[in-house]
Amino acid sequence: KHAMSRLPKRKAARKRKGRVEVRAPPPGKVLNPESHFFAAEELGRSFQEAEPFRHVVVSDFLNADFASQLREELIHKLDVKFKETDLFKFHQTKDISAILAADQERLKLPYLAKLVECLYSEDFRTLLSQKFELGMLADRVDMAAQAYTEGCHLLCHDDVISTRKLTFVMYLADPEEERWKVEEGGGMEMYSEASPVPVSEILPDFNVALFFAVEPGKSLHAVREVTGQRTRLSLQGWFHAPRLEETFGFERRGEASLQQVLARAIAVPAPAVSGAAAAAPGATAAELRPEELRAALSPWVHQQYLEDAPLQQLQTHFAEHSEVQLSDFLLPGRARELLELLRVADGAEDTSSHSAGCSGGWVLRGPPHLQRFLVFEDEEGSEAAPPTKRRKAGEGETAAGASGGGAEGSGGASPQRQLGSRLRDLREGLMLKAAFRALIERVTNLRLTGCEAAEVRRFRRGLDYSIATLRGLRAEPRVDVCLMVAESGERRPGPNSSGEPPSANHGAGDSEAGRAKSQQLWDSEELGGFESYIEVDEDEDDEKAEVYRDNDEEGPLLNIPVTHNALSIVMRDPGTLSFVKFVSRAAPSARCDVKLIFGVDPTSLASDDDD
């Protein structure tokens, strides 16, 4: 669906020879001489002193009539292409300089052509340089238009690519509609270097311009997921330095978000393996008798995975595909308890707040240019999430109320702590036991050398994700084992099959139709949450990175959609990365999981001849 079709369209018309011809008036003045950009004597100082990095927001930047006609021109005469990677999801035009290179296109796009001519003129570049102390700026034109429809987003990054020195964004919302609201999403979030929570947010109102300095590891920003019906329309571009050495922070270029994504070894929090994991005995399938295996697993695992015939089928599938998914893995009662705890925890939180769920032992993990999700820790307390300041052009910053929900009181443990504790019990009581590892070894026909990571994670709606980074690479193969908990297609048994009465919870996923709809939403992958495995491109360089690894020809090796009570087992080769796609606010629930990573004894791998 064409993103521009979501935008209201108004045309200037005149009558000619008995018919109506659509024609916009010729472009007039581009910039508004009365705007804050020209009138404010202290604009340069505001830019230099702004936090969390150098920036300035200018209202009424363009002449109002010019801005309105520019908006109409973009809607009517530019095509956008849908793009999605681990980092973003939006609609974007081709590079504007390439579009305007043809004389015919310049005639079709007079307002856009005049804007480019004005902004990249020597006079305006000199003015920018003087106001913001930028030094010399090159005459390179680097600009594109973007349309964010519902569900579109751009995750945290710093824009450091090539010789970029100054980013500008021109917002072009409908001038005849009310101002943009926070609850519609689409705001530009700004991050400090130390926190996965944004410190401020700029709303995309009509004729507002944003300028910010591009600096490695400093100019961290994101576009929050659009959750309303309006399309967020903008022009975004960059002013470049003449040489790479003249960019801001050139000596610290290794700190850039893209360089950290591409780095094979960087300092980020590593997944912790609890003491129980380290102490788990090294038993294998051969060392546990069948009756011992059944006795250890039967209090947790569905009976079908303790029988020889189903296990042989799973082993055959894994041998052919290097992955397998065990649906309805836990006993119905255990799976249902986890789902109901998740429902209560989700219902107790404000999903518009970055502090949602940061209580009851859940800790927010970053850094945001690599990942953001909650992990459950055994100790009391959690990392406090400060409120986000939201700002409109020309207005002061005000603290926005941030409610994490689920505060613990005299009534007992919070929903968040109850959920985390049950998932921790699942990890400690089942997944880190020798019998569980023996089961995985039987399905994979591999000898596992030990558990390298064992995390209880929660990916909240509208907030959380992980990025595919080279830091996840290993020199040897690994086996990923992940048990998911989410609102989806769980089959709720009756009293005869479980010996328990049906649940009293009547949430959206209880009915057969509701469960099917939830699972269809997850399976569509439109709402994210799936874990994706992709192959590393060893030839990736700065030019490819300039489009953020966007590639139409190469898809993922494997996508695993969210499915409640499903255990996924994936053999990951040395050249394979994984990430969890940003979970949309419209998703049926948060995604909870227990994720384990096992090493593999190389002697148990099949030889090339066997393959």
Coordinates of C-alpha atoms in Angstrom, one line a residue:
K1 CA 0.0 0.0 0.0
H2 CA 1.4 3.4 -1.0
A3 CA 2.3 5.2 2.2
M4 CA 1.4 8.6 0.6
S5 CA -2.2 7.4 0.0
R6 CA -2.8 7.7 3.7
L7 CA -2.2 11.5 3.6
P8 CA -4.9 14.1 2.9
K9 CA -4.5 15.6 -0.6
R10 CA -5.5 19.1 -1.6
K11 CA -4.7 20.6 -5.0
A12 CA -4.7 24.1 -6.4
A13 CA -6.9 24.0 -9.6
R14 CA -7.6 26.5 -12.3
K15 CA -9.9 26.3 -15.3
R16 CA -8.5 26.2 -18.8
K17 CA -10.2 25.4 -22.1
G18 CA -13.2 23.8 -20.5
R19 CA -11.3 21.5 -18.2
V20 CA -9.8 21.6 -14.7
E21 CA -6.0 21.5 -14.6
V22 CA -4.1 20.9 -11.4
R23 CA -1.2 23.2 -11.0
A24 CA 0.6 24.6 -7.9
P25 CA 1.6 28.2 -7.8
P26 CA 5.3 28.9 -8.6
P27 CA 7.6 28.7 -5.5
G28 CA 8.0 32.0 -3.6
K29 CA 10.2 32.6 -0.6
V30 CA 11.7 29.4 0.9
L31 CA 12.8 30.4 4.4
N32 CA 10.7 32.4 6.9
P33 CA 12.8 35.5 7.8
E34 CA 10.8 35.9 11.0
S35 CA 11.5 32.3 12.3
H36 CA 13.4 31.5 15.4
F37 CA 16.3 30.5 13.2
F38 CA 17.0 34.1 12.1
A39 CA 15.5 36.1 15.0
A40 CA 17.2 34.4 17.9
E41 CA 20.5 36.0 18.8
E42 CA 21.3 33.1 21.1
L43 CA 20.6 30.3 18.7
G44 CA 24.2 29.3 18.4
R45 CA 24.6 29.2 22.2
S46 CA 21.4 27.1 22.5
F47 CA 22.8 24.7 20.0
Q48 CA 26.1 24.3 21.8
E49 CA 24.6 23.9 25.2
A50 CA 21.7 21.6 24.3
E51 CA 21.5 18.2 26.0
P52 CA 21.9 15.3 25.6
F53 CA 23.8 16.4 22.5
R54 CA 24.2 19.6 20.4
H55 CA 20.9 20.4 18.7
V56 CA 18.3 23.1 18.1
V57 CA 14.6 23.0 17.2
V58 CA 13.2 25.7 15.0
S59 CA 9.5 26.4 14.6
D60 CA 8.1 28.1 11.4
F61 CA 11.4 27.5 9.7
L62 CA 10.0 27.7 6.1
N63 CA 7.6 30.2 4.6
A64 CA 4.2 28.8 5.6
D65 CA 2.8 28.8 2.0
F66 CA 6.0 27.3 0.7
A67 CA 5.9 24.5 3.3
S68 CA 2.3 23.7 2.5
Q69 CA 3.0 23.5 -1.2
L70 CA 6.1 21.4 -0.6
R71 CA 4.1 19.0 1.4
E72 CA 1.5 18.6 -1.4
E73 CA 4.2 18.2 -3.9
L74 CA 5.8 15.3 -1.9
I75 CA 2.4 13.6 -1.5
H76 CA 1.4 13.8 -5.2
K77 CA 4.7 13.5 -7.1
L78 CA 7.1 11.3 -5.1
D79 CA 7.1 7.6 -4.8
V80 CA 8.2 5.8 -1.6
K81 CA 9.5 2.3 -1.1
F82 CA 8.8 0.2 2.0
K83 CA 12.0 -0.7 3.8
E84 CA 12.5 -2.9 6.9
T85 CA 15.6 -4.3 8.7
D86 CA 16.4 -5.0 12.3
L87 CA 16.9 -1.3 12.8
F88 CA 13.9 0.3 11.1
K89 CA 10.6 0.0 9.4
F90 CA 9.4 2.9 7.2
H91 CA 8.7 4.2 3.6
Q92 CA 11.4 6.2 1.9
T93 CA 12.0 7.9 -1.4
K94 CA 15.1 7.6 -3.5
D95 CA 18.0 10.0 -2.8
I96 CA 16.6 13.5 -3.7
S97 CA 19.8 14.5 -5.5
A98 CA 19.4 11.5 -7.8
I99 CA 15.7 12.3 -8.4
L100 CA 16.5 16.0 -9.3
A101 CA 19.4 15.1 -11.5
A102 CA 17.0 14.8 -14.5
D103 CA 15.8 18.1 -15.8
Q104 CA 12.3 16.7 -16.3
E105 CA 12.1 15.7 -12.7
R106 CA 13.2 19.2 -11.6
L107 CA 10.4 20.7 -13.6
K108 CA 7.9 18.3 -11.9
L109 CA 9.2 19.1 -8.4
P110 CA 9.7 22.9 -8.3
Y111 CA 9.3 23.3 -4.6
L112 CA 11.6 20.4 -3.7
A113 CA 14.2 21.7 -6.2
K114 CA 14.1 25.2 -4.8
L115 CA 14.4 23.9 -1.2
V116 CA 17.5 21.9 -2.1
E117 CA 18.9 24.8 -4.0
C118 CA 18.4 27.1 -1.0
L119 CA 19.6 24.7 1.8
Y120 CA 22.7 23.5 0.0
S121 CA 23.6 27.0 -1.4
E122 CA 27.0 28.4 -0.4
D123 CA 25.2 31.3 1.5
F124 CA 23.1 29.0 3.6
R125 CA 26.0 26.6 4.3
T126 CA 28.1 29.5 5.4
L127 CA 25.3 30.7 7.7
L128 CA 25.0 27.3 9.3
S129 CA 28.7 27.1 9.8
Q130 CA 28.8 30.5 11.5
K131 CA 25.8 29.9 13.7
F132 CA 26.7 26.4 14.9
E133 CA 30.5 26.6 14.6
L134 CA 30.7 23.7 12.1
G135 CA 33.7 24.7 10.0
M136 CA 33.5 24.3 6.2
L137 CA 30.6 22.3 4.8
A138 CA 30.7 20.5 1.5
D139 CA 28.2 21.1 -1.3
R140 CA 27.1 17.5 -1.4
V141 CA 23.3 17.0 -1.5
D142 CA 22.2 14.2 0.7
M143 CA 18.4 14.1 1.4
A144 CA 15.4 11.8 1.3
A145 CA 11.7 12.0 2.2
Q146 CA 10.2 9.5 4.6
A147 CA 6.7 8.4 5.5
Y148 CA 6.0 6.6 8.8
T149 CA 2.6 4.9 8.8
E150 CA 1.2 3.0 11.8
G151 CA 3.8 0.6 13.1
C152 CA 6.8 2.3 11.5
H153 CA 9.8 3.1 13.6
L154 CA 13.5 3.8 13.6
L155 CA 15.7 2.4 16.5
C156 CA 18.5 4.2 18.3
H157 CA 21.6 5.1 16.4
D158 CA 23.9 8.2 16.0
D159 CA 23.9 8.9 12.2
V160 CA 27.7 8.6 12.0
I161 CA 28.3 7.4 8.4
S162 CA 30.8 8.7 5.9
T163 CA 31.4 12.5 6.3
R164 CA 28.1 13.5 7.8
K165 CA 28.5 16.5 10.1
L166 CA 25.0 18.0 10.7
T167 CA 21.6 16.3 10.4
F168 CA 18.5 18.2 9.6
V169 CA 14.9 17.0 9.7
M170 CA 12.0 19.0 8.3
Y171 CA 8.6 17.9 9.6
L172 CA 5.6 18.3 7.3
A173 CA 2.4 17.2 9.2
D174 CA -0.9 18.4 7.9
P175 CA -1.1 22.2 8.8
E176 CA -4.9 22.0 8.9
E177 CA -5.0 19.3 11.6
E178 CA -4.3 19.6 15.3
R179 CA -0.8 19.5 16.6
W180 CA 0.8 16.1 17.0
K181 CA 0.1 14.2 20.2
V182 CA 2.5 12.2 22.2
E183 CA 0.2 9.2 22.2
E184 CA 0.4 9.1 18.4
G185 CA 4.0 8.1 18.5
G186 CA 6.4 9.3 15.9
G187 CA 8.4 11.6 18.2
M188 CA 12.2 12.0 17.8
E189 CA 13.7 10.5 20.9
M190 CA 17.1 11.7 22.2
Y191 CA 19.3 9.5 24.3
S192 CA 22.2 10.1 26.6
E193 CA 25.2 7.9 26.4
A194 CA 24.5 6.1 29.7
S195 CA 20.8 5.1 29.6
P196 CA 18.5 3.1 27.4
V197 CA 15.7 5.6 28.3
P198 CA 15.4 8.7 26.2
V199 CA 15.8 12.0 28.0
S200 CA 13.7 14.1 25.6
E201 CA 11.3 13.8 22.7
I202 CA 10.5 16.2 19.9
L203 CA 7.1 15.9 18.3
P204 CA 6.8 16.1 14.4
D205 CA 4.6 19.2 14.1
F206 CA 4.1 21.1 10.8
N207 CA 7.0 23.3 9.6
V208 CA 9.3 22.4 12.5
A209 CA 13.0 21.9 11.7
L210 CA 15.5 20.0 13.8
F211 CA 19.3 20.4 13.4
F212 CA 21.8 18.3 15.4
A213 CA 25.5 17.7 15.3
V214 CA 26.5 14.2 14.2
E215 CA 29.0 12.8 16.7
P216 CA 30.2 9.2 17.4
G217 CA 28.4 7.6 20.3
K218 CA 26.9 11.0 21.3
S219 CA 24.1 12.0 18.8
L220 CA 21.9 9.0 19.8
H221 CA 18.3 9.3 18.6
A222 CA 15.4 7.2 17.5
V223 CA 11.9 7.6 16.0
R224 CA 9.3 6.2 18.3
E225 CA 6.8 3.8 16.7
V226 CA 3.8 5.5 15.1
T227 CA 0.7 4.3 16.9
G228 CA -1.9 6.7 15.5
Q229 CA -3.7 6.8 12.2
R230 CA -1.8 9.9 10.8
T231 CA 1.2 9.5 8.6
R232 CA 4.4 11.1 9.9
L233 CA 5.9 12.9 6.8
S234 CA 9.3 14.4 6.8
L235 CA 12.4 15.4 4.8
Q236 CA 15.7 14.3 6.3
G237 CA 19.2 15.1 5.1
W238 CA 22.8 15.8 6.1
F239 CA 25.4 18.4 5.6
H240 CA 28.8 16.8 5.1
A241 CA 32.4 17.8 6.0
P242 CA 34.8 18.1 3.1
R243 CA 37.0 15.3 4.5
L244 CA 36.5 12.5 7.0
E245 CA 39.1 14.0 9.3
E246 CA 37.0 17.1 9.6
T247 CA 33.9 15.3 11.1
F248 CA 33.1 15.7 14.7
G249 CA 34.8 13.2 17.0
F250 CA 36.9 11.7 14.2
E251 CA 39.4 10.4 16.8
R252 CA 36.5 8.6 18.5
R253 CA 35.0 7.1 15.4
G254 CA 35.2 3.6 16.9
E255 CA 32.5 4.7 19.4
A256 CA 29.9 5.2 16.6
S257 CA 26.8 3.1 16.9
L258 CA 27.4 1.5 13.5
Q259 CA 31.0 0.7 14.3
Q260 CA 29.8 -1.0 17.5
V261 CA 27.3 -3.0 15.5
L262 CA 30.0 -4.2 13.2
A263 CA 32.6 -4.7 16.0
R264 CA 33.3 -8.3 16.9
A265 CA 34.3 -7.5 20.5
I266 CA 32.9 -4.5 22.4
A267 CA 32.2 -3.8 26.1
V268 CA 28.5 -4.5 26.7
P269 CA 26.8 -6.4 29.5
A270 CA 27.2 -10.1 28.9
P271 CA 24.3 -12.5 29.6
A272 CA 24.8 -13.8 33.1
V273 CA 24.8 -17.6 33.9
S274 CA 23.5 -18.2 37.4
G275 CA 25.3 -20.3 39.9
A276 CA 22.9 -23.1 39.3
A277 CA 23.9 -23.1 35.7
A278 CA 27.6 -23.2 36.5
A279 CA 27.0 -26.0 38.9
A280 CA 24.8 -28.1 36.7
P281 CA 26.3 -31.6 36.3
G282 CA 27.6 -32.6 32.9
A283 CA 25.3 -35.6 32.3
T284 CA 24.5 -36.6 28.8
A285 CA 21.7 -38.5 27.2
A286 CA 23.9 -41.7 27.3
E287 CA 24.5 -41.3 31.1
L288 CA 20.9 -40.9 32.1
R289 CA 18.7 -44.0 32.0
P290 CA 15.3 -43.5 30.2
E291 CA 13.4 -43.9 33.5
E292 CA 15.6 -41.2 35.1
L293 CA 15.1 -38.9 32.2
R294 CA 11.3 -39.3 32.4
A295 CA 11.2 -38.9 36.2
A296 CA 13.1 -35.6 36.0
L297 CA 11.2 -34.1 33.1
S298 CA 7.6 -35.4 33.7
P299 CA 6.7 -32.7 36.3
W300 CA 7.4 -30.1 33.7
V301 CA 7.4 -31.4 30.1
H302 CA 4.4 -32.7 28.0
Q303 CA 4.3 -36.4 27.8
Q304 CA 4.6 -36.5 24.0
Y305 CA 8.3 -35.4 24.3
L306 CA 9.1 -38.2 26.6
E307 CA 8.2 -40.9 24.1
D308 CA 10.6 -42.5 21.7
A309 CA 8.7 -42.1 18.4
P310 CA 8.1 -38.3 18.6
L311 CA 11.7 -37.8 19.7
Q312 CA 12.9 -39.7 16.7
Q313 CA 10.8 -37.5 14.4
L314 CA 12.2 -34.4 16.0
Q315 CA 15.7 -35.7 15.6
T316 CA 15.2 -36.4 11.9
H317 CA 13.8 -32.9 11.4
F318 CA 16.7 -31.3 13.2
A319 CA 19.2 -33.3 11.2
E320 CA 17.7 -32.0 7.9
H321 CA 17.1 -28.4 8.9
S322 CA 19.4 -27.6 11.9
E323 CA 16.4 -26.3 13.7
V324 CA 13.2 -27.6 15.3
Q325 CA 10.3 -26.2 17.3
L326 CA 8.6 -28.2 20.1
S327 CA 5.0 -26.8 20.4
D328 CA 3.0 -27.2 23.6
F329 CA 6.3 -28.1 25.4
L330 CA 5.3 -27.5 29.0
L331 CA 2.5 -29.2 30.8
P332 CA -0.8 -27.3 30.2
G333 CA -1.1 -26.2 33.8
R334 CA 2.4 -24.7 33.9
A335 CA 2.0 -23.0 30.6
R336 CA -1.3 -21.6 31.5
E337 CA 0.0 -20.2 34.8
L338 CA 2.8 -18.4 33.0
L339 CA 0.4 -16.9 30.4
E340 CA -2.0 -15.6 33.1
L341 CA 0.9 -14.0 35.0
L342 CA 2.0 -12.3 31.8
R343 CA -1.5 -11.0 31.2
V344 CA -1.7 -9.5 34.6
A345 CA 1.7 -7.9 34.3
D346 CA 0.9 -6.5 30.9
G347 CA -2.4 -5.1 32.2
A348 CA -0.7 -3.4 35.1
E349 CA 1.7 -1.3 32.9
D350 CA 1.6 1.9 30.9
T351 CA 3.1 0.8 27.6
S352 CA 3.8 4.4 26.6
S353 CA 6.3 4.7 29.5
H354 CA 9.9 3.5 29.1
S355 CA 9.8 2.6 32.8
A356 CA 7.0 0.0 32.2
G357 CA 7.9 -3.2 34.0
C358 CA 11.1 -1.9 35.6
S359 CA 10.2 -3.3 39.0
G360 CA 10.0 -6.5 40.9
G361 CA 13.5 -7.7 40.0
W362 CA 13.3 -6.8 36.3
V363 CA 16.3 -4.7 35.1
L364 CA 16.4 -2.6 31.9
R365 CA 19.3 -3.7 29.7
G366 CA 21.0 -1.6 27.0
P367 CA 22.8 0.1 25.4
P368 CA 19.9 1.3 23.2
H369 CA 21.9 1.3 20.0
L370 CA 22.4 -2.5 20.4
Q371 CA 19.5 -3.7 22.5
R372 CA 16.7 -2.8 24.9
F373 CA 14.7 -5.3 26.9
L374 CA 14.2 -6.4 30.5
V375 CA 16.1 -9.2 32.3
F376 CA 15.0 -10.8 35.5
E377 CA 17.6 -10.7 38.3
D378 CA 17.5 -12.7 41.5
E379 CA 18.3 -9.8 43.7
E380 CA 15.7 -7.2 44.9
G381 CA 15.4 -3.9 43.1
S382 CA 15.9 -2.8 39.5
E383 CA 17.5 0.0 37.5
A384 CA 15.3 3.1 37.8
A385 CA 14.1 4.4 34.5
P386 CA 13.9 8.3 34.6
P387 CA 11.0 10.0 32.9
T388 CA 11.3 11.3 29.4
K389 CA 10.9 15.0 28.7
R390 CA 8.7 15.8 25.7
R391 CA 8.9 19.1 23.9
K392 CA 7.2 20.9 21.1
A393 CA 9.0 23.6 19.1
G394 CA 9.2 26.8 21.0
E395 CA 8.1 25.3 24.3
G396 CA 10.0 24.4 27.4
E397 CA 10.7 20.9 28.4
T398 CA 8.5 19.3 31.0
A399 CA 8.8 16.1 32.7
A400 CA 6.4 13.5 31.6
G401 CA 4.9 11.2 34.2
A402 CA 6.3 7.7 33.9
S403 CA 4.5 4.9 35.6
G404 CA 6.2 1.5 35.7
G405 CA 3.1 -0.1 37.2
G406 CA 3.0 -3.0 39.5
A407 CA 4.5 -1.4 42.6
E408 CA 4.9 -3.9 45.5
G409 CA 3.0 -3.1 48.6
S410 CA 1.7 -4.8 51.7
G411 CA -0.5 -7.0 49.6
G412 CA 2.4 -9.2 48.4
A413 CA 4.6 -9.6 45.4
S414 CA 3.9 -7.5 42.3
P415 CA 2.7 -9.1 39.1
Q416 CA 6.1 -8.3 37.6
R417 CA 7.9 -10.2 40.4
Q418 CA 5.5 -13.1 40.3
L419 CA 6.1 -13.5 36.5
G420 CA 9.8 -13.2 36.8
S421 CA 10.0 -15.6 39.7
R422 CA 8.0 -18.3 37.8
L423 CA 10.2 -17.9 34.8
R424 CA 13.3 -18.1 37.0
D425 CA 11.9 -21.3 38.5
L426 CA 11.5 -22.7 35.0
R427 CA 15.1 -21.9 34.2
E428 CA 16.5 -23.2 37.5
G429 CA 14.1 -26.1 38.0
L430 CA 14.1 -27.5 34.4
M431 CA 16.2 -25.8 31.8
L432 CA 19.5 -25.8 33.7
K433 CA 19.1 -29.4 34.8
A434 CA 21.1 -32.3 33.4
A435 CA 17.9 -34.0 32.3
F436 CA 16.9 -31.1 30.1
R437 CA 20.3 -30.9 28.5
A438 CA 20.1 -34.6 27.9
L439 CA 16.8 -34.1 26.1
I440 CA 18.3 -31.4 23.9
E441 CA 21.3 -33.7 23.1
R442 CA 18.9 -36.4 22.1
V443 CA 16.9 -34.2 19.8
T444 CA 20.0 -32.6 18.2
N445 CA 22.3 -35.7 18.3
L446 CA 25.0 -33.4 19.6
R447 CA 27.2 -33.4 22.6
L448 CA 26.7 -30.0 24.5
T449 CA 29.8 -28.7 26.3
G450 CA 28.1 -26.3 28.7
C451 CA 25.7 -23.4 29.1
E452 CA 27.2 -20.1 28.1
A453 CA 24.2 -17.9 28.8
A454 CA 20.9 -18.4 30.5
E455 CA 18.6 -15.4 30.6
V456 CA 15.0 -14.6 31.6
R457 CA 14.0 -11.9 29.2
R458 CA 11.0 -9.7 28.6
F459 CA 10.4 -7.7 25.4
R460 CA 7.8 -5.1 26.1
R461 CA 5.3 -3.8 23.5
G462 CA 6.2 -0.6 21.8
L463 CA 9.7 -0.5 23.4
D464 CA 12.0 -3.5 23.2
Y465 CA 14.3 -5.2 20.6
S466 CA 17.8 -6.4 19.9
I467 CA 20.0 -5.6 17.0
A468 CA 22.0 -8.1 14.9
T469 CA 25.6 -7.3 15.9
L470 CA 28.9 -9.1 15.2
R471 CA 29.6 -9.3 18.9
G472 CA 27.3 -12.4 18.8
L473 CA 29.6 -14.3 16.5
R474 CA 31.6 -17.3 17.8
A475 CA 34.4 -19.2 16.2
E476 CA 32.5 -22.5 16.8
P477 CA 28.9 -23.5 16.3
R478 CA 26.4 -22.9 19.2
V479 CA 22.9 -24.3 20.0
D480 CA 20.3 -21.7 20.9
V481 CA 17.4 -23.0 23.1
C482 CA 14.5 -20.7 23.8
L483 CA 11.2 -21.2 25.5
M484 CA 8.6 -18.5 24.7
V485 CA 5.7 -17.2 26.7
A486 CA 3.2 -14.9 25.0
E487 CA -0.4 -14.3 24.2
S488 CA -1.0 -16.6 21.2
G489 CA -2.3 -19.9 20.1
E490 CA -2.2 -22.0 23.3
R491 CA -4.7 -24.8 23.3
R492 CA -6.6 -24.5 26.6
P493 CA -7.5 -28.0 27.8
G494 CA -10.7 -29.0 29.5
P495 CA -11.1 -30.7 32.9
N496 CA -10.9 -34.2 31.4
S497 CA -7.5 -33.8 29.9
S498 CA -5.8 -31.9 32.7
G499 CA -7.7 -32.7 35.8
E500 CA -8.1 -29.0 36.4
P501 CA -11.1 -26.7 35.8
P502 CA -10.8 -24.2 32.9
S503 CA -9.2 -20.8 33.8
A504 CA -11.3 -18.1 35.2
N505 CA -9.3 -15.5 33.2
H506 CA -11.3 -14.4 30.2
G507 CA -8.7 -12.4 28.3
A508 CA -8.6 -11.9 24.5
G509 CA -6.7 -15.1 24.0
D510 CA -9.1 -17.4 25.9
S511 CA -11.6 -18.2 23.1
E512 CA -10.6 -20.3 20.1
A513 CA -11.2 -17.4 17.8
G514 CA -9.1 -15.1 20.0
R515 CA -6.2 -17.5 20.2
A516 CA -6.3 -18.0 16.5
K517 CA -6.3 -14.3 15.8
S518 CA -3.4 -13.7 18.2
Q519 CA -1.3 -16.4 16.6
Q520 CA -2.1 -15.1 13.1
L521 CA -0.9 -11.6 14.2
W522 CA 2.4 -13.1 15.5
D523 CA 2.8 -15.3 12.4
S524 CA 2.4 -12.3 10.0
E525 CA 5.6 -10.8 11.5
E526 CA 3.9 -7.4 11.0
L527 CA 4.1 -6.8 14.8
G528 CA 7.6 -8.0 15.3
G529 CA 8.7 -10.1 18.3
F530 CA 10.1 -12.9 16.1
E531 CA 13.7 -14.0 16.4
S532 CA 15.5 -13.8 13.1
Y533 CA 18.7 -15.6 12.1
I534 CA 20.8 -13.9 9.3
E535 CA 24.0 -14.7 7.6
V536 CA 27.0 -12.4 8.1
D537 CA 28.1 -10.4 5.1
E538 CA 31.9 -10.5 5.5
D539 CA 32.3 -7.9 2.8
E540 CA 30.1 -5.3 4.6
D541 CA 31.7 -1.9 4.4
D542 CA 30.8 1.7 5.0
E543 CA 29.0 2.2 1.7
K544 CA 26.7 -0.7 2.3
A545 CA 26.2 0.4 5.9
E546 CA 25.0 3.8 4.6
V547 CA 21.6 2.1 3.8
Y548 CA 21.7 0.3 7.1
R549 CA 22.1 -3.2 5.6
D550 CA 18.9 -2.9 3.6
N551 CA 19.0 -5.6 1.0
D552 CA 16.1 -6.8 -1.1
E553 CA 17.8 -9.9 -2.5
E554 CA 19.0 -11.6 0.7
G555 CA 16.4 -12.6 3.3
P556 CA 16.9 -14.1 6.7
L557 CA 18.0 -17.7 7.1
L558 CA 15.2 -18.4 9.6
N559 CA 12.5 -16.4 11.3
I560 CA 10.9 -17.9 14.4
P561 CA 7.5 -16.3 15.2
V562 CA 6.3 -15.8 18.7
T563 CA 4.4 -18.9 19.9
H564 CA 3.3 -19.5 23.5
N565 CA 4.7 -22.6 25.1
A566 CA 7.0 -23.4 22.2
L567 CA 10.6 -24.5 22.6
S568 CA 12.9 -23.6 19.7
I569 CA 16.2 -25.3 19.2
V570 CA 18.5 -23.8 16.6
M571 CA 22.0 -24.8 15.5
R572 CA 23.9 -21.6 14.9
D573 CA 26.9 -21.7 12.6
P574 CA 29.9 -19.4 13.2
G575 CA 28.7 -17.0 10.5
T576 CA 25.2 -16.5 11.8
L577 CA 23.7 -13.6 13.8
S578 CA 20.3 -13.4 15.5
F579 CA 18.1 -10.6 16.7
V580 CA 14.6 -10.1 18.2
K581 CA 12.6 -7.7 16.0
F582 CA 11.1 -4.7 17.7
V583 CA 7.8 -5.6 19.4
S584 CA 5.0 -3.3 18.2
R585 CA 2.7 -1.7 20.7
A586 CA -0.2 -3.4 18.8
A587 CA 1.2 -6.9 19.5
P588 CA -1.1 -9.3 21.4
S589 CA 1.3 -9.1 24.4
A590 CA 4.9 -8.7 25.5
R591 CA 7.3 -11.5 24.5
C592 CA 8.8 -13.3 27.5
D593 CA 11.3 -16.1 27.1
V594 CA 14.1 -18.1 28.8
K595 CA 17.1 -18.2 26.4
L596 CA 20.0 -20.6 26.8
I597 CA 23.1 -20.8 24.6
F598 CA 25.1 -24.1 24.7
G599 CA 28.5 -24.9 23.3
V600 CA 29.0 -27.9 21.0
D601 CA 31.6 -30.6 21.2
P602 CA 33.2 -30.5 17.7
T603 CA 33.7 -34.3 17.8
S604 CA 29.9 -34.7 17.8
L605 CA 29.4 -32.7 14.6
A606 CA 28.8 -34.5 11.3
S607 CA 31.6 -34.6 8.9
D608 CA 31.4 -33.0 5.4
D609 CA 31.1 -36.5 3.9
D610 CA 28.1 -37.2 6.2
D611 CA 26.5 -33.9 5.1

